[in-house]
Phi, psi and omega in degrees: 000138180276147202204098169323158180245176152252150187282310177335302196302316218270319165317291207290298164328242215347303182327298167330294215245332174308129160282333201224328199254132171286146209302178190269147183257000162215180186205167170259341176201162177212137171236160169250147179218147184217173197283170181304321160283016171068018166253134184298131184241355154194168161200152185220142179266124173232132177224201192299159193255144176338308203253168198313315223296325212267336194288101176256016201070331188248014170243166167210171184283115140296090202259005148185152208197106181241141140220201169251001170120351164321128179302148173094319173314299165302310200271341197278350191292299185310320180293336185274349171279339187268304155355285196311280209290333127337309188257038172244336174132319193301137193276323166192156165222163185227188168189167195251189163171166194288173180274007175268335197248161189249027139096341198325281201311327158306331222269283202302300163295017167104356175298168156233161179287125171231131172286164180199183184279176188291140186237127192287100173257030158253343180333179211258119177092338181254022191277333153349283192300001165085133176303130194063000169253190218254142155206168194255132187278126161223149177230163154227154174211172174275346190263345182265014135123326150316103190214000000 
């Protein structure tokens, strides 16, 4: 079940269960999704997107996405982010991952793989993400036939 949050709450999850990224210190919006038994098993945050080249106004981020390993979680999260960003105005959204994961649950929801230009993850505050490393672009839009 899908359940709004608090970003304190979405922090704190994230600290617990991420393996490589410290959780985002704001979001434009973090939703929750929980087991049948009302404990929260993921979340995920989306805002405006890191890098300049994407903040066009119609798009925004998934800009970090934990769970505990529920089957199902990451995609039913990701679909309720494109649902949220969709009745938010938005146009498309996108998200990154490492070049080690293989994208499934973007898959299940309906993303694509998109090539895009090399993007700076070293900036200032970002450093989480490690300096130099490669990561794969996926999107959803309204125009890619997915809505």
């Amino acid at each position: 079940m899908i359940s709004p949050i608090t970003i304190g709450t979405a922090r704190a999850f994230t600290a617990w269960t991420h393996r490589h990224l410290a959780p985002p210190v704001d979001a434009e919006f973090v939703i929750g999704v929980q087991s049948a038994g009302g404990a929260l098993v993921g979340v995920a945050f989306v805002d405006r997107p890191i890098c300049r080249a994407f903040d066009d106004g119609h798009t925004a981020e998934v800009t970090c996405l934990s769970t505990d390993g529920t089957p199902n979680a990451c995609s039913a999260l990701l679909g309720a982010a494109w649902r949220l960003s969709r009745a938010k105005g938005y146009r498309r959204l996108i998200a990154h991952t490492r070049t080690d994961e293989p994208g499934t649950s973007l898959r299940a929801a309906g993303f694509r793989r998109v090539a895009h230009p090399a993007a700076r993850w070293d900036k200032a505050g970002r450093a989480d993400r490690g300096a130099g490393l490669s990561r794969i672009l996926w999107e959803i839009t309204v125009l890619g036939g997915r809505s």
